[in-house]
Short mmCIF file of C-alpha atoms in Angstrom, two decimals:
data_model
loop_
_atom_site.label_atom_id
_atom_site.label_comp_id
_atom_site.label_asym_id
_atom_site.label_seq_id
_atom_site.Cartn_x
_atom_site.Cartn_y
_atom_site.Cartn_z
CA MET A 1 -10.09 6.04 19.87
CA GLN A 2 -11.38 5.32 16.56
CA VAL A 3 -8.26 6.51 14.82
CA PHE A 4 -8.64 4.46 11.65
CA GLN A 5 -12.14 5.15 11.17
CA LYS A 6 -11.14 8.97 11.34
CA TYR A 7 -8.69 8.11 9.04
CA ASN A 8 -11.01 6.60 6.44
CA ASN A 9 -13.58 9.57 6.87
CA GLY A 10 -10.68 12.28 6.22
CA ARG A 11 -8.94 10.56 3.22
CA LYS A 12 -9.92 10.53 -0.49
CA THR A 13 -11.55 7.49 -1.90
CA ASP A 14 -11.09 7.91 -5.39
CA SER A 15 -7.87 8.02 -7.15
CA GLU A 16 -6.82 11.25 -8.47
CA LYS A 17 -7.25 12.26 -12.03
CA VAL A 18 -4.77 13.52 -13.75
CA SER A 19 -5.37 16.06 -16.69
CA LEU A 20 -4.68 15.39 -20.44
CA VAL A 21 -2.04 18.27 -20.73
CA HIS A 22 -0.21 17.31 -17.17
CA SER A 23 -0.22 13.61 -18.08
CA ILE A 24 3.14 12.07 -18.53
CA ARG A 25 2.31 10.70 -21.88
CA PHE A 26 1.05 14.27 -23.18
CA ARG A 27 4.42 15.57 -21.81
CA ILE A 28 6.58 13.04 -23.82
CA THR A 29 4.58 13.21 -26.85
CA ALA A 30 4.75 16.95 -27.14
CA LEU A 31 8.33 16.94 -26.20
CA ILE A 32 9.46 14.52 -29.13
CA GLY A 33 7.22 16.40 -31.48
CA ALA A 34 8.74 19.71 -30.46
CA ILE A 35 12.19 18.16 -30.93
CA VAL A 36 11.51 16.81 -34.53
CA LEU A 37 9.85 20.08 -35.46
CA GLY A 38 12.77 22.29 -34.11
CA MET A 39 15.14 19.97 -36.00
CA THR A 40 13.34 20.31 -39.17
CA CYS A 41 13.26 24.05 -38.78
CA THR A 42 16.89 24.15 -38.23
CA LEU A 43 17.84 22.03 -41.24
CA LEU A 44 15.63 24.68 -43.07
CA LEU A 45 17.65 27.78 -41.85
CA LEU A 46 21.03 25.93 -42.37
CA ASN A 47 19.88 24.94 -45.87
CA THR A 48 18.89 28.13 -46.55
CA PHE A 49 21.65 30.80 -45.05
CA MET A 50 24.68 28.22 -44.95
CA VAL A 51 24.56 25.70 -47.96
CA GLU A 52 25.35 28.16 -50.65
CA PRO A 53 28.20 29.72 -49.05
CA TYR A 54 29.67 26.45 -48.08
CA TYR A 55 29.06 24.93 -51.64
CA LEU A 56 30.95 28.00 -53.14
CA SER A 57 33.92 27.97 -50.31
CA THR A 58 34.32 24.23 -51.35
CA LYS A 59 34.55 25.09 -55.11
CA ARG A 60 37.12 27.55 -55.03
CA LYS A 61 39.10 25.15 -52.77
CA ASP A 62 38.74 22.30 -55.06
CA MET A 63 40.27 24.93 -58.17
CA VAL A 64 42.97 25.86 -56.07
CA THR A 65 44.08 22.63 -55.10
CA ALA A 66 43.66 21.39 -58.56
CA TYR A 67 45.80 24.23 -59.99
CA GLY A 68 48.80 23.21 -57.51
CA GLU A 69 48.39 19.58 -58.71
CA VAL A 70 48.63 20.54 -62.30
CA ASN A 71 51.58 22.98 -61.74
CA SER A 72 53.34 20.10 -60.39
CA VAL A 73 52.73 17.90 -63.26
CA MET A 74 53.43 20.49 -65.71
CA ASN A 75 56.82 21.15 -64.12
CA ASP A 76 57.71 17.38 -64.57
CA TYR A 77 56.54 17.64 -68.24
CA MET A 78 58.59 20.61 -69.09
CA SER A 79 61.65 19.59 -67.37
CA GLY A 80 61.28 15.94 -69.79
CA ALA A 81 60.85 13.96 -66.78
CA ILE A 82 57.76 12.72 -68.24
CA SER A 83 56.48 12.19 -71.52
CA LYS A 84 53.14 14.05 -72.99
CA ASP A 85 51.14 10.74 -73.19
CA ASP A 86 52.14 10.22 -69.07
CA THR A 87 51.36 14.02 -68.72
CA THR A 88 48.01 13.38 -70.46
CA LYS A 89 47.06 10.66 -68.42
CA GLN A 90 48.03 11.92 -65.23
CA LEU A 91 45.98 15.49 -65.66
CA ASP A 92 42.89 13.38 -66.45
CA GLN A 93 43.34 11.46 -63.51
CA MET A 94 43.68 14.47 -61.03
CA VAL A 95 40.90 16.86 -62.62
CA SER A 96 38.35 14.33 -63.13
CA PRO A 97 37.42 14.28 -59.27
CA TYR A 98 37.08 18.19 -59.34
CA SER A 99 35.08 18.30 -62.37
CA VAL A 100 37.04 21.11 -63.89
CA ASN A 101 37.49 21.78 -67.61
CA LEU A 102 41.20 22.37 -68.33
CA VAL A 103 42.89 23.53 -71.27
CA ILE A 104 46.83 24.30 -71.72
CA VAL A 105 48.74 26.04 -74.31
CA ASP A 106 52.20 26.90 -75.25
CA SER A 107 53.80 30.00 -75.90
CA SER A 108 52.64 29.87 -79.52
CA TRP A 109 48.93 29.12 -78.17
CA GLU A 110 48.96 25.50 -79.17
CA VAL A 111 47.09 23.30 -77.10
CA ILE A 112 49.06 20.75 -74.81
CA TYR A 113 46.32 19.32 -72.71
CA SER A 114 42.04 20.12 -73.37
CA ASN A 115 39.78 17.69 -71.44
CA THR A 116 36.66 19.69 -73.00
CA ARG A 117 34.91 19.79 -76.34
CA ASP A 118 34.91 23.69 -76.11
CA ALA A 119 38.81 23.99 -76.49
CA GLY A 120 38.36 26.62 -78.60
CA MET A 121 36.00 28.57 -76.55
CA MET A 122 38.12 28.20 -74.04
CA LEU A 123 41.45 29.00 -76.07
CA GLN A 124 39.36 32.42 -77.02
CA LYS A 125 38.83 32.94 -73.51
CA ILE A 126 42.52 32.85 -72.68
CA GLN A 127 43.34 34.95 -75.30
CA GLU A 128 40.77 37.43 -74.23
CA THR A 129 42.06 37.37 -70.93
CA VAL A 130 45.55 37.63 -71.09
CA LEU A 131 45.86 39.61 -74.35
CA GLY A 132 42.91 41.41 -74.24
CA GLY A 133 43.63 43.12 -71.36
CA ILE A 134 40.11 43.27 -69.66
CA PRO A 135 40.29 45.91 -66.65
CA LEU A 136 38.74 44.07 -63.76
CA ARG A 137 38.51 45.26 -60.20
CA ASP A 138 38.97 42.76 -57.25
CA GLY A 139 35.44 42.11 -56.19
CA GLU A 140 33.40 44.05 -58.86
CA GLY A 141 32.17 42.63 -62.27
CA ASP A 142 32.53 44.63 -65.79
CA ASN A 143 30.27 44.49 -68.66
CA ASN A 144 31.47 40.79 -69.29
CA ASN A 145 30.44 40.04 -65.98
CA VAL A 146 33.75 38.59 -64.67
CA THR A 147 34.38 38.89 -60.78
CA ILE A 148 38.01 38.74 -59.31
CA ILE A 149 38.02 36.86 -56.51
CA GLU A 150 41.49 35.94 -55.70
CA LYS A 151 44.63 37.21 -57.53
CA ASN A 152 48.50 36.79 -56.74
CA ASP A 153 51.65 36.11 -58.99
CA SER A 154 50.65 32.78 -59.62
CA TYR A 155 47.33 32.43 -60.72
CA THR A 156 43.97 34.41 -60.76
CA LEU A 157 40.77 33.14 -59.56
CA GLN A 158 37.70 34.71 -60.83
CA LYS A 159 33.95 34.31 -61.31
CA SER A 160 32.05 34.72 -64.54
CA TYR A 161 28.62 34.61 -65.83
CA ASP A 162 28.38 32.73 -69.40
CA ALA A 163 25.35 34.18 -71.34
CA ARG A 164 25.37 31.47 -73.97
CA LEU A 165 25.21 28.79 -71.15
CA ASN A 166 23.33 30.86 -68.69
CA ASP A 167 25.25 29.84 -65.73
CA ASN A 168 28.20 31.08 -63.66
CA PHE A 169 31.45 29.46 -63.53
CA TYR A 170 34.69 29.81 -61.49
CA GLU A 171 37.72 30.22 -63.67
CA LEU A 172 41.53 29.99 -62.76
CA TRP A 173 43.87 31.23 -65.31
CA GLY A 174 47.67 31.57 -64.96
CA THR A 175 50.94 31.76 -67.09
CA TYR A 176 54.62 29.76 -66.28
CA GLY A 177 57.61 31.30 -66.62
CA ASN A 178 58.24 29.14 -70.26
CA GLY A 179 55.42 30.89 -71.61
CA THR A 180 52.44 28.12 -71.18
CA THR A 181 49.59 29.15 -69.98
CA LEU A 182 46.27 27.19 -68.46
CA LEU A 183 42.71 27.75 -67.94
CA MET A 184 40.55 25.68 -65.49
CA ARG A 185 36.98 26.33 -65.67
CA MET A 186 34.30 25.09 -63.10
CA PRO A 187 30.47 25.11 -63.66
CA LEU A 188 28.86 26.45 -60.53
CA LEU A 189 25.36 24.63 -60.51
CA SER A 190 22.51 26.79 -60.09
CA VAL A 191 22.71 26.82 -56.21
CA ARG A 192 19.57 28.43 -55.15
CA ASP A 193 17.33 26.52 -57.42
CA THR A 194 19.04 23.36 -55.56
CA ILE A 195 18.24 25.30 -52.11
CA VAL A 196 14.97 25.79 -52.79
CA MET A 197 14.21 22.12 -54.16
CA THR A 198 16.34 20.91 -51.06
CA ASN A 199 14.06 22.96 -48.81
CA ARG A 200 10.81 21.75 -50.46
CA PHE A 201 11.97 18.49 -49.61
CA ILE A 202 13.10 19.06 -45.99
CA GLN A 203 9.52 20.44 -45.54
CA ILE A 204 8.10 17.30 -46.69
CA ALA A 205 10.33 15.18 -44.94
CA GLY A 206 9.92 16.84 -41.76
CA ILE A 207 6.10 16.94 -42.12
CA LEU A 208 6.45 12.87 -42.69
CA ILE A 209 8.73 12.74 -39.97
CA PHE A 210 6.73 14.53 -37.58
CA VAL A 211 3.61 12.60 -38.09
CA ILE A 212 5.72 9.57 -37.26
CA GLY A 213 7.86 10.96 -34.55
CA LEU A 214 4.23 11.87 -32.88
CA VAL A 215 2.66 8.52 -33.34
CA THR A 216 5.91 6.63 -32.51
CA ALA A 217 6.31 8.98 -29.40
CA SER A 218 2.45 8.65 -28.40
CA GLY A 219 3.14 4.63 -28.40
CA LEU A 220 6.26 5.02 -26.76
CA SER A 221 4.94 6.85 -23.90
CA GLY A 222 2.08 4.78 -23.38
CA PHE A 223 4.48 1.99 -22.96
CA ILE A 224 6.32 4.17 -20.67
CA SER A 225 3.25 5.69 -18.47
CA ARG A 226 1.37 2.05 -18.13
CA PRO A 227 3.53 0.91 -15.77
CA ILE A 228 3.54 4.13 -13.67
CA LYS A 229 -0.04 4.43 -14.07
CA HIS A 230 -0.44 0.87 -12.93
CA LEU A 231 1.86 2.13 -9.54
CA SER A 232 -0.51 4.90 -9.55
CA GLU A 233 -3.71 2.37 -9.04
CA ILE A 234 -1.34 0.44 -6.81
CA ALA A 235 -0.70 3.42 -4.43
CA SER A 236 -4.38 4.66 -4.58
CA ARG A 237 -5.62 1.31 -3.26
CA MET A 238 -3.13 1.21 -0.82
CA SER A 239 -4.20 4.35 0.20
CA SER A 240 -7.72 2.84 0.91
CA LEU A 241 -5.89 0.32 3.32
CA ASP A 242 -6.15 -2.40 0.46
CA PHE A 243 -2.89 -3.89 1.29
CA ASP A 244 -3.74 -7.55 -0.99
CA VAL A 245 -2.67 -5.45 -4.28
CA ARG A 246 0.92 -6.24 -5.27
CA TYR A 247 3.30 -5.31 -7.89
CA GLU A 248 3.77 -8.15 -10.19
CA GLY A 249 6.04 -6.97 -12.83
CA HIS A 250 9.07 -8.37 -13.79
CA ASP A 251 10.91 -5.12 -14.81
CA ARG A 252 14.52 -4.62 -13.92
CA SER A 253 14.39 -0.57 -14.55
CA GLU A 254 13.54 1.78 -11.81
CA ILE A 255 10.13 1.48 -12.15
CA GLY A 256 10.44 -2.24 -11.30
CA VAL A 257 12.76 -1.54 -8.66
CA LEU A 258 9.88 1.20 -7.20
CA GLY A 259 7.25 -1.28 -7.36
CA ARG A 260 8.85 -3.76 -5.59
CA LYS A 261 9.56 -1.32 -2.85
CA MET A 262 6.05 -0.69 -2.98
CA ASN A 263 5.07 -4.13 -2.36
CA ASP A 264 7.74 -4.18 0.78
CA MET A 265 6.16 -1.01 1.92
CA SER A 266 2.49 -2.59 1.76
CA GLU A 267 3.97 -5.27 3.69
CA SER A 268 5.39 -3.08 6.20
CA LEU A 269 1.97 -1.12 6.19
CA GLU A 270 -0.31 -3.77 6.67
CA GLU A 271 2.16 -5.15 9.79
CA THR A 272 2.07 -2.19 11.20
CA ILE A 273 -1.75 -1.02 10.78
CA SER A 274 -2.67 -4.53 12.12
CA GLU A 275 -0.52 -3.93 15.30
CA LEU A 276 -1.93 -0.56 15.51
CA LYS A 277 -5.62 -2.12 15.11
CA SER A 278 -4.54 -4.81 17.86
CA ALA A 279 -3.62 -1.86 20.08
CA ASN A 280 -6.37 0.17 19.13
CA THR A 281 -8.86 -2.71 20.07
CA GLN A 282 -6.81 -3.70 23.42
CA LEU A 283 -7.08 -0.26 24.29
CA GLN A 284 -10.90 -0.08 23.51
CA ARG A 285 -11.38 -3.44 25.62
CA ASP A 286 -9.01 -1.86 28.64
CA ILE A 287 -10.98 1.37 28.39
CA GLU A 288 -14.23 -0.65 28.37
CA ARG A 289 -13.21 -2.99 31.05
CA LYS A 290 -11.97 -0.02 33.44
CA THR A 291 -15.42 1.42 32.93
CA GLU A 292 -16.93 -1.82 33.69
CA ILE A 293 -15.05 -2.43 36.29
CA ASP A 294 -15.65 1.15 37.66
CA ASN A 295 -19.54 0.31 37.18
CA MET A 296 -19.32 -2.82 38.87
CA ARG A 297 -17.28 -1.18 41.92
CA LYS A 298 -20.15 1.34 42.38
CA GLU A 299 -22.40 -0.79 41.99
CA PHE A 300 -20.88 -3.20 44.47
CA LEU A 301 -20.41 -0.60 46.94
CA SER A 302 -23.94 0.74 46.76
CA ASN A 303 -25.35 -3.24 47.28
CA VAL A 304 -23.14 -3.60 50.15
CA SER A 305 -23.85 -0.59 51.64
CA HIS A 306 -27.85 -1.30 50.86
CA ASP A 307 -27.85 -5.09 52.30
CA LEU A 308 -24.91 -3.84 55.36
CA LYS A 309 -27.18 -1.09 56.07
CA THR A 310 -30.40 -2.85 57.54
CA PRO A 311 -28.55 -5.49 59.78
CA ILE A 312 -26.46 -2.58 61.04
CA ALA A 313 -29.17 -0.51 61.80
CA LEU A 314 -30.98 -3.44 63.80
CA ILE A 315 -28.31 -4.25 65.86
CA GLN A 316 -27.71 -0.76 66.60
CA GLY A 317 -31.29 -0.10 67.41
CA TYR A 318 -31.72 -3.21 69.73
CA ALA A 319 -28.12 -2.71 71.45
CA GLU A 320 -29.19 0.81 72.31
CA GLY A 321 -32.90 -0.75 73.59
CA LEU A 322 -30.66 -2.77 75.83
CA ARG A 323 -28.43 -0.20 76.80
CA ASP A 324 -31.21 1.95 77.92
CA GLY A 325 -32.94 -0.97 79.62
CA ILE A 326 -36.01 -1.02 77.37
CA ALA A 327 -36.12 -4.89 77.97
CA ASP A 328 -37.01 -5.27 81.66
CA ASP A 329 -37.65 -9.01 81.54
CA PRO A 330 -35.11 -11.90 80.67
CA GLU A 331 -37.59 -13.10 78.00
CA SER A 332 -37.11 -9.29 76.25
CA SER A 333 -33.67 -9.40 76.43
CA ALA A 334 -33.14 -12.88 75.09
CA TYR A 335 -35.16 -11.64 72.09
CA TYR A 336 -33.32 -8.63 71.68
CA CYS A 337 -30.15 -10.65 71.95
CA GLY A 338 -31.47 -13.05 69.56
CA VAL A 339 -32.34 -10.42 66.80
CA ILE A 340 -28.79 -8.89 67.22
CA LEU A 341 -27.00 -12.80 66.98
CA ASP A 342 -29.35 -13.32 63.86
CA GLU A 343 -28.48 -10.22 61.82
CA SER A 344 -24.73 -10.51 62.85
CA LYS A 345 -24.50 -14.15 61.44
CA LYS A 346 -26.15 -12.69 58.44
CA MET A 347 -23.45 -10.01 57.86
CA ASN A 348 -20.56 -12.83 58.85
CA ILE A 349 -22.06 -15.03 55.97
CA MET A 350 -22.39 -12.05 53.56
CA VAL A 351 -18.99 -10.92 54.16
CA ARG A 352 -17.62 -14.30 54.52
CA ARG A 353 -19.27 -15.38 50.98
CA LEU A 354 -18.12 -12.18 49.48
CA LEU A 355 -14.59 -12.80 50.66
CA ASP A 356 -14.89 -16.44 48.86
CA LEU A 357 -16.11 -14.71 45.65
CA ASN A 358 -13.05 -11.92 45.63
CA GLN A 359 -10.63 -14.93 45.98
CA ILE A 360 -12.34 -17.14 43.17
CA GLU A 361 -12.20 -14.04 40.93
CA PHE A 362 -8.95 -13.01 41.46
CA GLY A 363 -7.24 -16.76 41.62
CA ASN A 364 -5.94 -16.53 44.79
CA GLU A 365 -7.73 -20.19 45.82
CA LYS A 366 -5.57 -23.00 44.20
CA PRO A 367 -8.45 -25.83 43.66
CA VAL A 368 -7.96 -29.35 45.03
CA MET A 369 -8.53 -31.63 42.04
CA LYS A 370 -8.93 -35.14 42.85
CA ARG A 371 -11.30 -37.82 41.89
CA PHE A 372 -14.75 -38.06 44.21
CA ASP A 373 -18.18 -39.99 43.75
CA LEU A 374 -20.47 -36.80 42.08
CA ALA A 375 -23.59 -39.31 42.86
CA GLN A 376 -22.75 -39.72 46.44
CA LEU A 377 -22.23 -35.52 46.53
CA LEU A 378 -25.45 -35.20 45.20
CA HIS A 379 -27.36 -37.54 47.27
CA ASP A 380 -25.71 -36.09 50.60
CA CYS A 381 -26.46 -32.46 49.43
CA VAL A 382 -30.23 -33.02 48.76
CA SER A 383 -30.41 -34.83 52.10
CA ALA A 384 -28.65 -31.91 53.92
CA ASN A 385 -31.35 -29.50 52.31
CA ARG A 386 -34.68 -31.98 52.48
CA LEU A 387 -35.63 -30.77 55.70
CA THR A 388 -35.19 -26.98 54.70
CA ALA A 389 -37.38 -27.57 51.76
CA GLN A 390 -40.25 -29.30 53.93
CA LYS A 391 -40.39 -26.70 56.18
CA ASP A 392 -41.82 -24.86 53.51
CA GLY A 393 -43.80 -27.68 51.78
CA ILE A 394 -41.05 -28.27 49.12
CA GLU A 395 -40.80 -31.81 47.72
CA LEU A 396 -36.93 -32.15 47.09
CA VAL A 397 -36.05 -34.93 44.90
CA TYR A 398 -32.93 -36.67 44.00
CA GLU A 399 -33.29 -38.58 40.29
CA GLY A 400 -30.14 -40.95 40.30
CA PRO A 401 -28.17 -43.32 42.22
CA GLU A 402 -26.62 -42.86 45.39
CA SER A 403 -22.85 -43.44 44.28
CA GLY A 404 -20.71 -44.89 41.48
CA ILE A 405 -20.53 -41.92 39.42
CA ASP A 406 -17.01 -40.28 39.54
CA ALA A 407 -15.82 -36.91 38.37
CA TRP A 408 -12.53 -35.00 38.69
CA SER A 409 -12.89 -31.31 40.34
CA ASP A 410 -12.70 -29.73 43.70
CA GLU A 411 -15.12 -31.54 45.93
CA THR A 412 -15.93 -28.66 48.27
CA LYS A 413 -16.20 -26.15 45.46
CA VAL A 414 -18.79 -28.49 43.83
CA ASP A 415 -20.42 -28.76 47.00
CA GLU A 416 -20.80 -25.08 47.38
CA MET A 417 -22.07 -24.58 43.83
CA ILE A 418 -24.96 -27.42 44.59
CA THR A 419 -25.36 -25.74 47.96
CA ASN A 420 -26.21 -22.32 46.09
CA TYR A 421 -28.35 -24.41 43.28
CA LEU A 422 -30.53 -25.84 45.97
CA SER A 423 -31.02 -22.47 48.25
CA ASN A 424 -31.96 -20.31 45.38
CA ALA A 425 -34.52 -23.16 44.29
CA ILE A 426 -36.01 -23.57 47.59
CA HIS A 427 -36.16 -19.91 47.96
CA TYR A 428 -37.98 -19.40 44.35
CA ALA A 429 -39.85 -22.68 44.00
CA ALA A 430 -43.67 -22.05 43.55
CA GLY A 431 -46.68 -23.59 42.14
CA ARG A 432 -46.66 -27.31 43.13
CA LYS A 433 -43.19 -26.45 44.83
CA GLN A 434 -40.57 -29.41 43.51
CA ILE A 435 -37.40 -29.63 43.06
CA ARG A 436 -35.36 -32.13 41.19
CA VAL A 437 -31.49 -32.83 41.09
CA TRP A 438 -30.08 -35.24 38.44
CA GLU A 439 -27.12 -35.78 36.43
CA THR A 440 -26.24 -36.60 32.74
CA ASP A 441 -23.15 -37.64 30.74
CA GLU A 442 -21.56 -34.88 28.15
CA GLY A 443 -19.02 -36.77 26.79
CA THR A 444 -16.00 -35.91 29.18
CA ASN A 445 -18.24 -33.89 31.30
CA ARG A 446 -20.84 -34.55 33.78
CA ARG A 447 -23.64 -32.23 33.95
CA VAL A 448 -25.51 -31.56 37.35
CA HIS A 449 -29.23 -30.21 36.93
CA VAL A 450 -31.36 -28.40 39.76
CA PHE A 451 -35.02 -27.95 38.25
CA ASN A 452 -37.49 -26.21 40.43
CA THR A 453 -41.16 -25.22 39.64
CA GLY A 454 -41.96 -21.72 39.45
CA ASN A 455 -42.09 -18.66 37.32
CA PRO A 456 -39.59 -18.59 34.60
CA ILE A 457 -36.95 -15.86 34.55
CA PRO A 458 -37.52 -13.23 32.13
CA ASP A 459 -35.45 -13.63 29.05
CA GLU A 460 -33.79 -10.06 29.44
CA GLU A 461 -32.79 -11.33 33.00
CA THR A 462 -31.09 -14.37 32.30
CA ASP A 463 -27.70 -13.31 31.76
CA ARG A 464 -27.86 -10.55 34.48
CA ILE A 465 -28.67 -13.27 37.37
CA TRP A 466 -24.74 -13.84 37.27
CA GLU A 467 -24.24 -10.68 38.40
CA LYS A 468 -23.22 -10.05 42.18
CA PHE A 469 -25.78 -8.31 44.18
CA TYR A 470 -28.39 -8.70 41.29
CA LYS A 471 -31.61 -9.83 42.10
CA ILE A 472 -34.62 -10.24 40.03
CA ASP A 473 -37.25 -10.41 43.08
CA LYS A 474 -36.02 -8.10 45.38
CA ALA A 475 -38.65 -7.90 47.97
CA ARG A 476 -38.93 -11.83 48.07
CA THR A 477 -34.83 -11.91 48.19
CA LEU A 478 -35.06 -9.53 51.37
CA GLU A 479 -37.94 -11.69 52.72
CA TYR A 480 -35.50 -14.50 53.09
CA GLY A 481 -32.28 -12.84 53.59
CA GLY A 482 -30.63 -13.31 50.18
CA ASN A 483 -28.19 -10.95 49.15
CA GLY A 484 -27.64 -12.38 45.18
CA ILE A 485 -24.25 -13.48 45.80
CA GLY A 486 -25.06 -17.25 45.51
CA LEU A 487 -25.22 -17.81 41.68
CA SER A 488 -22.12 -15.34 41.34
CA ILE A 489 -20.16 -17.73 43.02
CA VAL A 490 -21.37 -20.57 40.74
CA LYS A 491 -20.58 -18.44 37.96
CA ALA A 492 -16.81 -17.70 39.13
CA ILE A 493 -16.14 -21.34 40.26
CA CYS A 494 -16.76 -22.73 37.03
CA ASP A 495 -14.71 -19.77 35.05
CA SER A 496 -12.04 -20.41 37.25
CA TYR A 497 -12.25 -24.25 36.29
CA GLY A 498 -13.01 -23.32 32.21
CA LYS A 499 -16.43 -25.09 32.42
CA GLN A 500 -20.07 -23.86 31.88
CA CYS A 501 -23.00 -23.22 33.64
CA GLY A 502 -26.49 -21.93 32.91
CA VAL A 503 -30.18 -21.41 32.97
CA LEU A 504 -33.17 -22.94 30.92
CA ASN A 505 -36.74 -21.78 31.05
CA HIS A 506 -39.14 -24.63 31.06
CA GLN A 507 -43.15 -24.08 30.77
CA ASP A 508 -43.50 -24.81 34.51
CA GLY A 509 -40.51 -23.97 36.38
CA VAL A 510 -36.76 -22.96 35.63
CA GLU A 511 -33.65 -25.46 35.43
CA PHE A 512 -29.91 -24.39 36.62
CA TRP A 513 -26.94 -26.54 35.37
CA PHE A 514 -23.02 -26.90 35.65
CA ASP A 515 -20.27 -28.92 34.35
CA VAL A 516 -17.41 -30.67 35.95
CA ASP A 517 -14.81 -33.19 34.25
CA GLY A 518 -15.97 -36.67 33.93
CA SER A 519 -13.84 -39.80 34.80
CA ALA A 520 -12.76 -39.86 31.00
CA LEU A 521 -9.56 -38.09 31.74
CA ASP A 522 -6.51 -38.83 33.55
CA GLY A 523 -6.60 -37.36 37.11
CA HIS A 524 -2.98 -35.45 36.84
CA ASP A 525 -3.77 -34.19 33.26
CA ILE A 526 -7.21 -32.87 35.08
CA LYS A 527 -5.30 -31.50 38.12
CA GLU A 528 -2.50 -29.34 36.15
CA THR A 529 -5.44 -28.37 33.33
CA ALA A 530 -7.41 -26.94 36.46
CA GLU A 531 -4.09 -25.42 38.12
CA GLN A 532 -3.35 -23.43 34.48
CA LYS A 533 -6.71 -22.40 34.30
CA SER A 534 -7.21 -21.11 37.80
#
């Protein structure tokens, strides 16, 4: 039934160690590092393959948008709605955000508007393009490195390379119905160089962010895993049945909720296991008590059968002798009948005492609690047993007053205890053969002492003498007809009253004692206390 001992032997006593690669801290750090590394690689790929097409597409849209806005202003100018100065001012405001160079000429090649110092070069470019009739194919370049991107009735958008400036340009030109011609030119910065530089910057920034991310992730994961590790330690101690440990944090997150739930679980487990331990202990006691009762029953039957076997055999033998006419004379018949009566009397006394002991042990007898004179009772008991003691050459002395000492108890039971002590002392008195009886004041109790000279009781026997049928000197007990019940009755009576009894070895003999309630308590209280104990 040692449930908890088996449990403790079967469980782990050390907390389970978590390897580094399986720890929450490592996983969070690795996850954040992977995210930073993935974002850096994504930026590099986007910058390498997507920036240039996006940049060129945006520039083309800016060129077309600028052309539409310039066309609107020029229509107002040609219709006379606005002056030349207003036209110039509006065009400056329009083309400035787009970073384009614009030249507009009339049908006589006079410059109407220009926002570049290279107006002459751009005018030459217009003449070459419009009048020169340079053969161009859509999407293909010629010797002048010009590629048509878009062409319609209103304008032509092309990409050209300027060897003088070593740069590419987007150019858009168109001719209005009145002969006015415009040329817009937008420089294309070296996108490739910009992409290379940007990629280098992203790499450096990515490495820096990666390192910072790892350090931050390590600290953050440590902050997150610390309470989890603490909860793990609490759970480990709880698995070792240590329920004093508690989660004392005030976190309102799921970790805090888990910690408080573990506290509740710890209290519930402690209470449940305490109940199980109590039940287990009680069960052990019940089993031990059952075993003890079973052994006592076997011993009782053995002792009773042994103690009854001799008188029954004698009675049977003498009865058969009388039946068979062995006793021819009246004197022999009287002897046979005397033996039968004597043995029957012994059997009757033993059975009666067993019944009394059984009644006391099972609480079937209600004590009659009252005030009585303990000194007078001791004097009377000593006087009643003095003759028996003198027959064996024993001096029986009562050392106390003849009356005047009050006590509260069942006088009949106290008389029986004194008588049993005296009977035991008479049978075992030796040496100078003296028995002394006295009483002492023990606070609220009165203690009765019975001392007889003789051999001390062996230490290993002092606890067993109170057992039923236990005899230290079996031969001597049989000699005087004892059955080992007297001291058991004293012990049972004291237990039923909640009082103490005992034995003390002296150099020249043995002292037995027992307690009764003194006169210091109220009789009504004594009676109620005794009835409750019984």
